[in-house]
Each structure stands twice: as C-alpha cells, then as structure tokens.
Amino acid sequence: MISKKIEKAINKQMNLEAFSAYIYLSMAAYFEGLNLEGFSHWMRLQAEEELGHAMRLFKYVLERDGNVELLPIKAPPATWKSPLDACQHALKHERVNTKQINDLMDLSFKEVDHATRIFLQWFVAEQVEEESSATKLAEKVRLAGKDGAAILVLDQELLKRQLGAS
Ligand SMILES: [Fe+2]
Ligand SMILES: [Fe+2]
C-alpha cells in the first residue's frame, strides 16, 4: 500500500505527464501547419513518450494497491510565435516537470517509502535526458535563426528520430 500523500502526488504527476503529451501533440500540429515534418514527427514521438511516462505511473499506483485518479487535463496552447518560441516552451516545460518529480522524490523520503523512491529513480534519470534533448533542440533552432535553409536541414535531421531515442 502507498500512503494517501504519495498516492495523491503520483496521480498529480500522472496528470502532468498527460498534459506534457498534450503540449507536444499541440506542437506537432503547429509544426505540421508550418510544413516542418521533421519537427512535427519529433514532437509526435515526444508526445508518445510522455504518455508512456503517464502509463508507468498508472501501473505503479495499481501495483501498490492505490487508487488511480484521472484529473482533468489542461488545454495546451494551440500556437506559438515561432519554432524557437515552441522549442523554448518545451524546455521550460521539461524544467517544470523535473521540479515536480524532484518534489515527489522528496516526499518519498519524507514518507520513508523506499519502493516509491526506487521507482522514481527512473524518472529522475529520464528528466536529465529530457532536459538535455530539449536544450539541444532549442539551441539548434536558435542558431539557425532566420536562415530557412538551416531550419530545413534541422527538419530533415529531426525526421530521423525513432521512438525510444531522443
Ligand atoms: Fe515525462
Ligand atoms: Fe518530458
């Protein structure tokens, strides 16, 4: 059994992962609208990964005999000022997610819940990767600036992303 506090915090994290999927899905649509298929593809895969993170939490709550509570998912923005604005938003959002995972980890220490602490280790490590790939993406888009040719080269590179690889 998990404590009510842990249960509530994990359900909250599940919601944030689902919201993350929504944000990336919205970004996929935004980039599709700009005819940047590589960016769109990258964002779609990212959305799938986020759903996978939500499912990990879902399974864990059930495994620990807890109650899954599916909270309402906020609507993500529908558009951004530019590809750079979208990519910087992605990075900012990953940092928010890291903060909430770290808070959840702190709670697992406070509640002396070793199983949850070990379970959360995967998420802590994953956020290192997530922030790193979001940083690289935002930085490349910033470097490309208004150079359309550079954006198209980057778009081709992003098209190669496969599920499970960032
Ligand atoms: Fe995630
Ligand atoms: Fe993420």
CSV table of N, CA, C and O in Angstrom, one decimal, residues 30-155:
chain,number,residue,atom,x,y,z
A,30,TYR,N,1.2,22.2,-34.7
A,30,TYR,CA,1.7,23.6,-35.0
A,30,TYR,C,2.8,23.4,-36.1
A,30,TYR,O,2.8,24.1,-37.1
A,31,PHE,N,3.7,22.5,-35.9
A,31,PHE,CA,4.8,22.3,-36.9
A,31,PHE,C,4.3,21.8,-38.2
A,31,PHE,O,4.8,22.1,-39.3
A,32,GLU,N,3.3,20.9,-38.1
A,32,GLU,CA,2.7,20.4,-39.4
A,32,GLU,C,2.2,21.5,-40.2
A,32,GLU,O,2.3,21.5,-41.4
A,33,GLY,N,1.5,22.5,-39.5
A,33,GLY,CA,1.0,23.6,-40.2
A,33,GLY,C,2.0,24.5,-40.8
A,33,GLY,O,1.8,25.2,-41.8
A,34,LEU,N,3.3,24.4,-40.3
A,34,LEU,CA,4.4,25.2,-41.0
A,34,LEU,C,5.1,24.3,-42.0
A,34,LEU,O,6.1,24.7,-42.5
A,35,ASN,N,4.6,23.1,-42.3
A,35,ASN,CA,5.2,22.2,-43.2
A,35,ASN,C,6.6,21.7,-42.8
A,35,ASN,O,7.4,21.4,-43.6
A,36,LEU,N,6.8,21.8,-41.5
A,36,LEU,CA,8.1,21.2,-40.9
A,36,LEU,C,7.8,19.8,-40.4
A,36,LEU,O,7.5,19.6,-39.2
A,37,GLU,N,7.9,18.9,-41.3
A,37,GLU,CA,7.5,17.5,-41.0
A,37,GLU,C,8.4,16.8,-40.0
A,37,GLU,O,8.0,16.0,-39.2
A,38,GLY,N,9.7,17.2,-40.0
A,38,GLY,CA,10.7,16.6,-39.1
A,38,GLY,C,10.4,17.1,-37.6
A,38,GLY,O,10.4,16.3,-36.7
A,39,PHE,N,10.1,18.4,-37.5
A,39,PHE,CA,9.8,18.9,-36.2
A,39,PHE,C,8.5,18.2,-35.7
A,39,PHE,O,8.4,17.9,-34.5
A,40,SER,N,7.6,18.1,-36.6
A,40,SER,CA,6.3,17.6,-36.2
A,40,SER,C,6.4,16.1,-35.8
A,40,SER,O,5.9,15.7,-34.8
A,41,HIS,N,7.2,15.4,-36.5
A,41,HIS,CA,7.5,14.0,-36.2
A,41,HIS,C,8.2,13.9,-34.8
A,41,HIS,O,7.8,13.0,-34.0
A,42,TRP,N,9.1,14.7,-34.6
A,42,TRP,CA,9.9,14.7,-33.3
A,42,TRP,C,8.9,15.0,-32.1
A,42,TRP,O,8.9,14.3,-31.1
A,43,MET,N,8.0,15.9,-32.3
A,43,MET,CA,7.0,16.3,-31.3
A,43,MET,C,6.0,15.1,-31.1
A,43,MET,O,5.6,14.9,-29.9
A,44,ARG,N,5.6,14.5,-32.1
A,44,ARG,CA,4.7,13.3,-32.0
A,44,ARG,C,5.3,12.2,-31.2
A,44,ARG,O,4.6,11.6,-30.3
A,45,LEU,N,6.6,11.9,-31.5
A,45,LEU,CA,7.2,10.9,-30.7
A,45,LEU,C,7.4,11.3,-29.2
A,45,LEU,O,7.2,10.5,-28.3
A,46,GLN,N,7.6,12.6,-29.0
A,46,GLN,CA,7.8,13.1,-27.7
A,46,GLN,C,6.4,12.9,-26.9
A,46,GLN,O,6.4,12.5,-25.8
A,47,ALA,N,5.3,13.2,-27.6
A,47,ALA,CA,4.0,13.0,-27.0
A,47,ALA,C,3.8,11.6,-26.6
A,47,ALA,O,3.3,11.3,-25.5
A,48,GLU,N,4.2,10.7,-27.5
A,48,GLU,CA,4.1,9.2,-27.2
A,48,GLU,C,4.9,8.8,-26.0
A,48,GLU,O,4.4,8.1,-25.1
A,49,GLU,N,6.1,9.4,-25.9
A,49,GLU,CA,6.9,9.1,-24.7
A,49,GLU,C,6.3,9.6,-23.4
A,49,GLU,O,6.3,8.9,-22.4
A,50,GLU,N,5.7,10.8,-23.5
A,50,GLU,CA,5.0,11.3,-22.3
A,50,GLU,C,3.9,10.5,-21.9
A,50,GLU,O,3.7,10.3,-20.7
A,51,LEU,N,3.1,10.0,-22.8
A,51,LEU,CA,2.0,9.1,-22.5
A,51,LEU,C,2.6,7.8,-21.8
A,51,LEU,O,2.0,7.3,-20.9
A,52,GLY,N,3.7,7.4,-22.3
A,52,GLY,CA,4.4,6.2,-21.7
A,52,GLY,C,4.8,6.5,-20.3
A,52,GLY,O,4.6,5.6,-19.4
A,53,HIS,N,5.2,7.7,-20.0
A,53,HIS,CA,5.5,8.1,-18.6
A,53,HIS,C,4.3,8.0,-17.7
A,53,HIS,O,4.3,7.5,-16.6
A,54,ALA,N,3.2,8.6,-18.3
A,54,ALA,CA,1.9,8.5,-17.5
A,54,ALA,C,1.5,7.1,-17.2
A,54,ALA,O,1.1,6.8,-16.1
A,55,MET,N,1.7,6.2,-18.2
A,55,MET,CA,1.3,4.8,-18.0
A,55,MET,C,2.2,4.1,-17.0
A,55,MET,O,1.7,3.2,-16.3
A,56,ARG,N,3.4,4.5,-16.9
A,56,ARG,CA,4.3,3.9,-15.9
A,56,ARG,C,3.7,4.2,-14.5
A,56,ARG,O,3.7,3.4,-13.6
A,57,LEU,N,3.3,5.5,-14.3
A,57,LEU,CA,2.8,5.9,-13.0
A,57,LEU,C,1.4,5.2,-12.8
A,57,LEU,O,1.1,4.8,-11.6
A,58,PHE,N,0.6,5.1,-13.8
A,58,PHE,CA,-0.7,4.4,-13.7
A,58,PHE,C,-0.5,3.0,-13.2
A,58,PHE,O,-1.1,2.6,-12.2
A,59,LYS,N,0.4,2.3,-13.8
A,59,LYS,CA,0.7,0.9,-13.5
A,59,LYS,C,1.2,0.8,-12.0
A,59,LYS,O,0.9,-0.1,-11.3
A,60,TYR,N,2.1,1.7,-11.7
A,60,TYR,CA,2.7,1.7,-10.4
A,60,TYR,C,1.6,1.9,-9.3
A,60,TYR,O,1.6,1.2,-8.3
A,61,VAL,N,0.7,2.8,-9.5
A,61,VAL,CA,-0.3,3.1,-8.4
A,61,VAL,C,-1.1,1.8,-8.3
A,61,VAL,O,-1.4,1.4,-7.1
A,62,LEU,N,-1.5,1.2,-9.4
A,62,LEU,CA,-2.3,-0.1,-9.3
A,62,LEU,C,-1.5,-1.2,-8.6
A,62,LEU,O,-2.1,-1.9,-7.8
A,63,GLU,N,-0.2,-1.3,-8.9
A,63,GLU,CA,0.6,-2.3,-8.4
A,63,GLU,C,0.7,-2.2,-6.8
A,63,GLU,O,0.8,-3.2,-6.1
A,64,ARG,N,0.7,-0.9,-6.4
A,64,ARG,CA,0.8,-0.7,-5.0
A,64,ARG,C,-0.6,-0.6,-4.3
A,64,ARG,O,-0.7,-0.2,-3.2
A,65,ASP,N,-1.6,-1.1,-5.0
A,65,ASP,CA,-2.9,-1.2,-4.5
A,65,ASP,C,-3.5,0.2,-4.1
A,65,ASP,O,-4.3,0.3,-3.2
A,66,GLY,N,-3.0,1.2,-4.9
A,66,GLY,CA,-3.6,2.5,-4.7
A,66,GLY,C,-4.7,2.8,-5.6
A,66,GLY,O,-5.1,2.0,-6.4
A,67,ASN,N,-5.3,4.0,-5.5
A,67,ASN,CA,-6.4,4.4,-6.4
A,67,ASN,C,-5.9,5.4,-7.5
A,67,ASN,O,-5.3,6.4,-7.1
A,68,VAL,N,-6.1,5.0,-8.7
A,68,VAL,CA,-5.8,5.9,-9.8
A,68,VAL,C,-6.9,7.0,-9.9
A,68,VAL,O,-8.1,6.7,-9.9
A,69,GLU,N,-6.4,8.2,-9.9
A,69,GLU,CA,-7.4,9.3,-10.1
A,69,GLU,C,-7.0,10.1,-11.3
A,69,GLU,O,-5.9,10.7,-11.4
A,70,LEU,N,-7.8,10.1,-12.3
A,70,LEU,CA,-7.5,10.7,-13.6
A,70,LEU,C,-8.1,12.2,-13.5
A,70,LEU,O,-9.3,12.4,-13.7
A,71,LEU,N,-7.2,13.1,-13.3
A,71,LEU,CA,-7.6,14.5,-13.1
A,71,LEU,C,-7.8,15.1,-14.5
A,71,LEU,O,-7.2,14.7,-15.5
A,72,PRO,N,-8.5,16.2,-14.6
A,72,PRO,CA,-8.7,16.9,-15.9
A,72,PRO,C,-7.4,17.4,-16.5
A,72,PRO,O,-6.5,17.9,-15.7
A,73,ILE,N,-7.2,17.2,-17.7
A,73,ILE,CA,-6.0,17.6,-18.4
A,73,ILE,C,-6.3,19.1,-19.0
A,73,ILE,O,-7.2,19.3,-19.7
A,74,LYS,N,-5.4,20.0,-18.6
A,74,LYS,CA,-5.5,21.4,-19.1
A,74,LYS,C,-5.3,21.4,-20.6
A,74,LYS,O,-4.5,20.6,-21.1
A,75,ALA,N,-5.9,22.4,-21.2
A,75,ALA,CA,-5.7,22.6,-22.6
A,75,ALA,C,-4.3,23.2,-22.9
A,75,ALA,O,-4.0,24.2,-22.2
A,76,PRO,N,-3.5,22.7,-23.8
A,76,PRO,CA,-2.2,23.3,-24.1
A,76,PRO,C,-2.4,24.5,-25.0
A,76,PRO,O,-3.5,24.7,-25.6
A,77,PRO,N,-1.4,25.4,-25.2
A,77,PRO,CA,-1.5,26.4,-26.2
A,77,PRO,C,-1.7,25.8,-27.5
A,77,PRO,O,-1.2,24.7,-27.8
A,78,ALA,N,-2.4,26.5,-28.4
A,78,ALA,CA,-2.6,26.0,-29.8
A,78,ALA,C,-1.6,26.4,-30.8
A,78,ALA,O,-1.4,25.9,-31.8
A,79,THR,N,-0.9,27.5,-30.4
A,79,THR,CA,0.1,28.0,-31.3
A,79,THR,C,1.2,28.7,-30.6
A,79,THR,O,1.1,29.0,-29.4
A,80,TRP,N,2.3,29.0,-31.3
A,80,TRP,CA,3.5,29.7,-30.8
A,80,TRP,C,3.9,30.8,-31.7
A,80,TRP,O,3.5,30.7,-32.9
A,81,LYS,N,4.7,31.7,-31.2
A,81,LYS,CA,5.1,32.8,-32.1
A,81,LYS,C,6.1,32.4,-33.2
A,81,LYS,O,6.1,33.0,-34.3
A,82,SER,N,6.9,31.4,-32.9
A,82,SER,CA,7.9,30.9,-33.9
A,82,SER,C,8.3,29.5,-33.5
A,82,SER,O,8.1,29.1,-32.3
A,83,PRO,N,9.0,28.8,-34.4
A,83,PRO,CA,9.6,27.5,-34.0
A,83,PRO,C,10.5,27.6,-32.7
A,83,PRO,O,10.4,26.8,-31.8
A,84,LEU,N,11.2,28.7,-32.6
A,84,LEU,CA,12.1,28.9,-31.5
A,84,LEU,C,11.3,29.1,-30.2
A,84,LEU,O,11.6,28.5,-29.2
A,85,ASP,N,10.2,29.8,-30.3
A,85,ASP,CA,9.3,30.0,-29.1
A,85,ASP,C,8.7,28.7,-28.7
A,85,ASP,O,8.7,28.4,-27.5
A,86,ALA,N,8.3,27.8,-29.6
A,86,ALA,CA,7.8,26.5,-29.3
A,86,ALA,C,8.9,25.6,-28.6
A,86,ALA,O,8.6,25.0,-27.5
A,87,CYS,N,10.1,25.6,-29.1
A,87,CYS,CA,11.1,24.8,-28.6
A,87,CYS,C,11.6,25.3,-27.2
A,87,CYS,O,11.9,24.5,-26.3
A,88,GLN,N,11.6,26.6,-27.0
A,88,GLN,CA,11.9,27.1,-25.7
A,88,GLN,C,10.9,26.8,-24.7
A,88,GLN,O,11.1,26.6,-23.5
A,89,HIS,N,9.6,26.8,-25.2
A,89,HIS,CA,8.5,26.4,-24.3
A,89,HIS,C,8.7,25.0,-23.8
A,89,HIS,O,8.4,24.6,-22.7
A,90,ALA,N,9.1,24.1,-24.8
A,90,ALA,CA,9.3,22.7,-24.5
A,90,ALA,C,10.3,22.5,-23.4
A,90,ALA,O,10.1,21.8,-22.4
A,91,LEU,N,11.4,23.3,-23.5
A,91,LEU,CA,12.5,23.2,-22.5
A,91,LEU,C,12.0,23.7,-21.1
A,91,LEU,O,12.2,23.1,-20.1
A,92,LYS,N,11.3,24.9,-21.2
A,92,LYS,CA,10.7,25.4,-19.9
A,92,LYS,C,9.8,24.4,-19.2
A,92,LYS,O,9.8,24.2,-18.0
A,93,HIS,N,9.0,23.7,-20.1
A,93,HIS,CA,8.0,22.8,-19.5
A,93,HIS,C,8.8,21.6,-18.9
A,93,HIS,O,8.4,21.1,-17.9
A,94,GLU,N,9.8,21.1,-19.6
A,94,GLU,CA,10.6,20.0,-19.0
A,94,GLU,C,11.2,20.4,-17.7
A,94,GLU,O,11.3,19.5,-16.8
A,95,ARG,N,11.6,21.6,-17.5
A,95,ARG,CA,12.1,22.1,-16.2
A,95,ARG,C,11.1,22.0,-15.1
A,95,ARG,O,11.4,21.7,-14.0
A,96,VAL,N,9.9,22.4,-15.5
A,96,VAL,CA,8.7,22.4,-14.5
A,96,VAL,C,8.5,20.9,-14.1
A,96,VAL,O,8.3,20.6,-12.9
A,97,ASN,N,8.6,20.0,-15.1
A,97,ASN,CA,8.3,18.6,-14.8
A,97,ASN,C,9.4,18.1,-13.9
A,97,ASN,O,9.1,17.3,-13.0
A,98,THR,N,10.7,18.4,-14.2
A,98,THR,CA,11.8,18.0,-13.3
A,98,THR,C,11.6,18.4,-11.9
A,98,THR,O,11.7,17.6,-11.0
A,99,LYS,N,11.1,19.7,-11.7
A,99,LYS,CA,10.9,20.2,-10.4
A,99,LYS,C,9.8,19.4,-9.7
A,99,LYS,O,10.0,19.0,-8.5
A,100,GLN,N,8.8,19.0,-10.4
A,100,GLN,CA,7.7,18.3,-9.7
A,100,GLN,C,8.1,16.8,-9.4
A,100,GLN,O,7.7,16.3,-8.4
A,101,ILE,N,9.0,16.3,-10.2
A,101,ILE,CA,9.5,14.9,-9.9
A,101,ILE,C,10.4,15.0,-8.7
A,101,ILE,O,10.4,14.1,-7.9
A,102,ASN,N,11.2,16.0,-8.7
A,102,ASN,CA,12.1,16.1,-7.5
A,102,ASN,C,11.3,16.3,-6.2
A,102,ASN,O,11.7,15.7,-5.2
A,103,ASP,N,10.2,17.1,-6.3
A,103,ASP,CA,9.4,17.2,-5.1
A,103,ASP,C,8.7,15.9,-4.7
A,103,ASP,O,8.6,15.6,-3.5
A,104,LEU,N,8.4,15.1,-5.7
A,104,LEU,CA,7.8,13.8,-5.4
A,104,LEU,C,8.8,12.9,-4.8
A,104,LEU,O,8.5,12.1,-3.9
A,105,MET,N,10.0,13.0,-5.3
A,105,MET,CA,11.2,12.2,-4.7
A,105,MET,C,11.4,12.6,-3.2
A,105,MET,O,11.5,11.8,-2.4
A,106,ASP,N,11.3,13.9,-3.0
A,106,ASP,CA,11.5,14.4,-1.6
A,106,ASP,C,10.4,13.8,-0.7
A,106,ASP,O,10.7,13.4,0.4
A,107,LEU,N,9.2,13.8,-1.2
A,107,LEU,CA,8.1,13.2,-0.5
A,107,LEU,C,8.3,11.8,-0.1
A,107,LEU,O,8.0,11.3,1.0
A,108,SER,N,8.8,11.0,-1.1
A,108,SER,CA,9.1,9.6,-0.9
A,108,SER,C,10.1,9.4,0.3
A,108,SER,O,10.0,8.4,1.0
A,109,PHE,N,11.0,10.3,0.4
A,109,PHE,CA,12.0,10.3,1.6
A,109,PHE,C,11.2,10.6,2.9
A,109,PHE,O,11.4,9.9,3.9
A,110,LYS,N,10.4,11.6,2.8
A,110,LYS,CA,9.7,12.1,4.0
A,110,LYS,C,8.7,11.0,4.5
A,110,LYS,O,8.6,10.8,5.7
A,111,GLU,N,8.1,10.3,3.5
A,111,GLU,CA,7.2,9.2,3.9
A,111,GLU,C,7.9,7.9,4.1
A,111,GLU,O,7.2,6.9,4.4
A,112,VAL,N,9.2,7.9,4.0
A,112,VAL,CA,10.0,6.6,4.1
A,112,VAL,C,9.4,5.5,3.3
A,112,VAL,O,9.3,4.4,3.7
A,113,ASP,N,9.2,5.8,2.0
A,113,ASP,CA,8.6,4.9,1.1
A,113,ASP,C,9.7,4.5,0.1
A,113,ASP,O,9.9,5.1,-1.0
A,114,HIS,N,10.5,3.4,0.4
A,114,HIS,CA,11.6,3.0,-0.4
A,114,HIS,C,11.3,2.6,-1.8
A,114,HIS,O,12.0,2.8,-2.7
A,115,ALA,N,10.2,1.8,-1.8
A,115,ALA,CA,9.7,1.3,-3.2
A,115,ALA,C,9.5,2.5,-4.1
A,115,ALA,O,9.9,2.5,-5.3
A,116,THR,N,8.8,3.5,-3.6
A,116,THR,CA,8.5,4.7,-4.5
A,116,THR,C,9.7,5.4,-4.8
A,116,THR,O,9.9,5.8,-6.0
A,117,ARG,N,10.6,5.5,-3.9
A,117,ARG,CA,11.9,6.2,-4.1
A,117,ARG,C,12.6,5.5,-5.3
A,117,ARG,O,13.1,6.2,-6.2
A,118,ILE,N,12.7,4.2,-5.2
A,118,ILE,CA,13.4,3.4,-6.2
A,118,ILE,C,12.7,3.5,-7.6
A,118,ILE,O,13.3,3.7,-8.6
A,119,PHE,N,11.4,3.5,-7.5
A,119,PHE,CA,10.6,3.6,-8.7
A,119,PHE,C,10.8,5.0,-9.4
A,119,PHE,O,10.9,5.1,-10.6
A,120,LEU,N,10.9,6.0,-8.6
A,120,LEU,CA,11.1,7.4,-9.1
A,120,LEU,C,12.5,7.6,-9.7
A,120,LEU,O,12.7,8.6,-10.4
A,121,GLN,N,13.4,6.8,-9.3
A,121,GLN,CA,14.8,7.0,-9.8
A,121,GLN,C,14.8,7.0,-11.4
A,121,GLN,O,15.5,7.8,-12.0
A,122,TRP,N,14.0,6.2,-12.0
A,122,TRP,CA,13.9,6.1,-13.4
A,122,TRP,C,13.5,7.5,-14.0
A,122,TRP,O,14.1,8.0,-15.0
A,123,PHE,N,12.5,8.1,-13.3
A,123,PHE,CA,12.0,9.4,-13.8
A,123,PHE,C,13.1,10.5,-13.6
A,123,PHE,O,13.2,11.4,-14.4
A,124,VAL,N,13.8,10.4,-12.5
A,124,VAL,CA,14.9,11.4,-12.2
A,124,VAL,C,15.9,11.4,-13.4
A,124,VAL,O,16.3,12.4,-14.0
A,125,ALA,N,16.3,10.2,-13.7
A,125,ALA,CA,17.3,10.0,-14.8
A,125,ALA,C,16.7,10.4,-16.1
A,125,ALA,O,17.4,11.0,-17.0
A,126,GLU,N,15.5,10.0,-16.4
A,126,GLU,CA,14.8,10.4,-17.6
A,126,GLU,C,14.8,11.9,-17.8
A,126,GLU,O,14.9,12.4,-18.9
A,127,GLN,N,14.5,12.6,-16.7
A,127,GLN,CA,14.5,14.1,-16.8
A,127,GLN,C,15.8,14.7,-17.2
A,127,GLN,O,15.8,15.7,-17.9
A,128,VAL,N,16.9,14.1,-16.9
A,128,VAL,CA,18.2,14.6,-17.3
A,128,VAL,C,18.3,14.5,-18.8
A,128,VAL,O,18.7,15.5,-19.5
A,129,GLU,N,17.8,13.4,-19.4
A,129,GLU,CA,17.8,13.2,-20.8
A,129,GLU,C,16.8,14.2,-21.5
A,129,GLU,O,17.1,14.8,-22.5
A,130,GLU,N,15.6,14.3,-20.9
A,130,GLU,CA,14.6,15.2,-21.5
A,130,GLU,C,15.1,16.6,-21.5
A,130,GLU,O,14.9,17.3,-22.5
A,131,GLU,N,15.7,17.1,-20.5
A,131,GLU,CA,16.2,18.5,-20.5
A,131,GLU,C,17.3,18.6,-21.4
A,131,GLU,O,17.4,19.7,-22.1
A,132,SER,N,18.1,17.6,-21.5
A,132,SER,CA,19.3,17.7,-22.4
A,132,SER,C,18.8,17.7,-23.9
A,132,SER,O,19.3,18.6,-24.7
A,133,SER,N,17.8,16.9,-24.3
A,133,SER,CA,17.4,16.9,-25.7
A,133,SER,C,16.6,18.2,-26.0
A,133,SER,O,16.7,18.7,-27.1
A,134,ALA,N,15.8,18.7,-25.0
A,134,ALA,CA,15.1,19.9,-25.3
A,134,ALA,C,16.1,21.1,-25.4
A,134,ALA,O,15.8,22.0,-26.2
A,135,THR,N,17.1,21.1,-24.6
A,135,THR,CA,18.1,22.1,-24.7
A,135,THR,C,18.8,22.1,-26.0
A,135,THR,O,18.9,23.2,-26.7
A,136,LYS,N,19.2,21.0,-26.5
A,136,LYS,CA,19.9,20.8,-27.8
A,136,LYS,C,19.0,21.3,-28.9
A,136,LYS,O,19.4,22.1,-29.8
A,137,LEU,N,17.7,20.9,-28.8
A,137,LEU,CA,16.8,21.3,-29.9
A,137,LEU,C,16.6,22.8,-29.9
A,137,LEU,O,16.7,23.5,-31.0
A,138,ALA,N,16.3,23.4,-28.7
A,138,ALA,CA,16.1,24.9,-28.7
A,138,ALA,C,17.4,25.6,-29.1
A,138,ALA,O,17.3,26.6,-29.8
A,139,GLU,N,18.5,25.1,-28.7
A,139,GLU,CA,19.8,25.8,-29.1
A,139,GLU,C,20.0,25.7,-30.6
A,139,GLU,O,20.5,26.7,-31.2
A,140,LYS,N,19.7,24.6,-31.2
A,140,LYS,CA,19.9,24.4,-32.7
A,140,LYS,C,19.0,25.4,-33.4
A,140,LYS,O,19.4,26.0,-34.4
A,141,VAL,N,17.7,25.5,-32.9
A,141,VAL,CA,16.8,26.4,-33.6
A,141,VAL,C,17.2,27.8,-33.4
A,141,VAL,O,17.1,28.6,-34.3
A,142,ARG,N,17.8,28.1,-32.3
A,142,ARG,CA,18.2,29.5,-32.0
A,142,ARG,C,19.4,29.8,-33.0
A,142,ARG,O,19.5,30.9,-33.5
A,143,LEU,N,20.3,28.8,-33.1
A,143,LEU,CA,21.5,29.0,-34.0
A,143,LEU,C,21.0,29.2,-35.5
A,143,LEU,O,21.6,30.0,-36.2
A,144,ALA,N,20.0,28.4,-35.9
A,144,ALA,CA,19.5,28.5,-37.3
A,144,ALA,C,18.9,29.9,-37.5
A,144,ALA,O,19.0,30.4,-38.6
A,145,GLY,N,18.3,30.5,-36.5
A,145,GLY,CA,17.8,31.9,-36.6
A,145,GLY,C,16.8,32.0,-37.7
A,145,GLY,O,15.9,31.2,-37.9
A,146,LYS,N,17.0,33.0,-38.6
A,146,LYS,CA,16.1,33.2,-39.7
A,146,LYS,C,16.5,32.5,-41.0
A,146,LYS,O,16.0,32.8,-42.1
A,147,ASP,N,17.6,31.7,-40.9
A,147,ASP,CA,18.1,31.0,-42.0
A,147,ASP,C,17.2,29.8,-42.4
A,147,ASP,O,17.3,28.8,-41.8
A,148,GLY,N,16.3,30.0,-43.4
A,148,GLY,CA,15.4,29.0,-43.8
A,148,GLY,C,16.1,27.7,-44.2
A,148,GLY,O,15.6,26.6,-43.8
A,149,ALA,N,17.2,27.8,-44.8
A,149,ALA,CA,17.9,26.6,-45.3
A,149,ALA,C,18.4,25.8,-44.0
A,149,ALA,O,18.3,24.5,-44.0
A,150,ALA,N,18.9,26.5,-43.0
A,150,ALA,CA,19.4,25.8,-41.8
A,150,ALA,C,18.2,25.1,-41.1
A,150,ALA,O,18.4,24.0,-40.6
A,151,ILE,N,17.0,25.7,-41.1
A,151,ILE,CA,15.9,25.2,-40.5
A,151,ILE,C,15.5,23.9,-41.2
A,151,ILE,O,15.1,22.9,-40.6
A,152,LEU,N,15.6,23.9,-42.5
A,152,LEU,CA,15.2,22.7,-43.3
A,152,LEU,C,16.2,21.6,-43.1
A,152,LEU,O,15.7,20.4,-43.1
A,153,VAL,N,17.4,21.9,-42.9
A,153,VAL,CA,18.4,20.8,-42.6
A,153,VAL,C,18.1,20.2,-41.3
A,153,VAL,O,18.1,19.0,-41.1
A,154,LEU,N,17.8,21.1,-40.3
A,154,LEU,CA,17.4,20.6,-39.0
A,154,LEU,C,16.1,19.7,-39.1
A,154,LEU,O,16.0,18.7,-38.4
A,155,ASP,N,15.2,20.2,-39.9
A,155,ASP,CA,13.9,19.5,-40.1
A,155,ASP,C,14.2,18.0,-40.6
A,155,ASP,O,13.6,17.1,-40.1
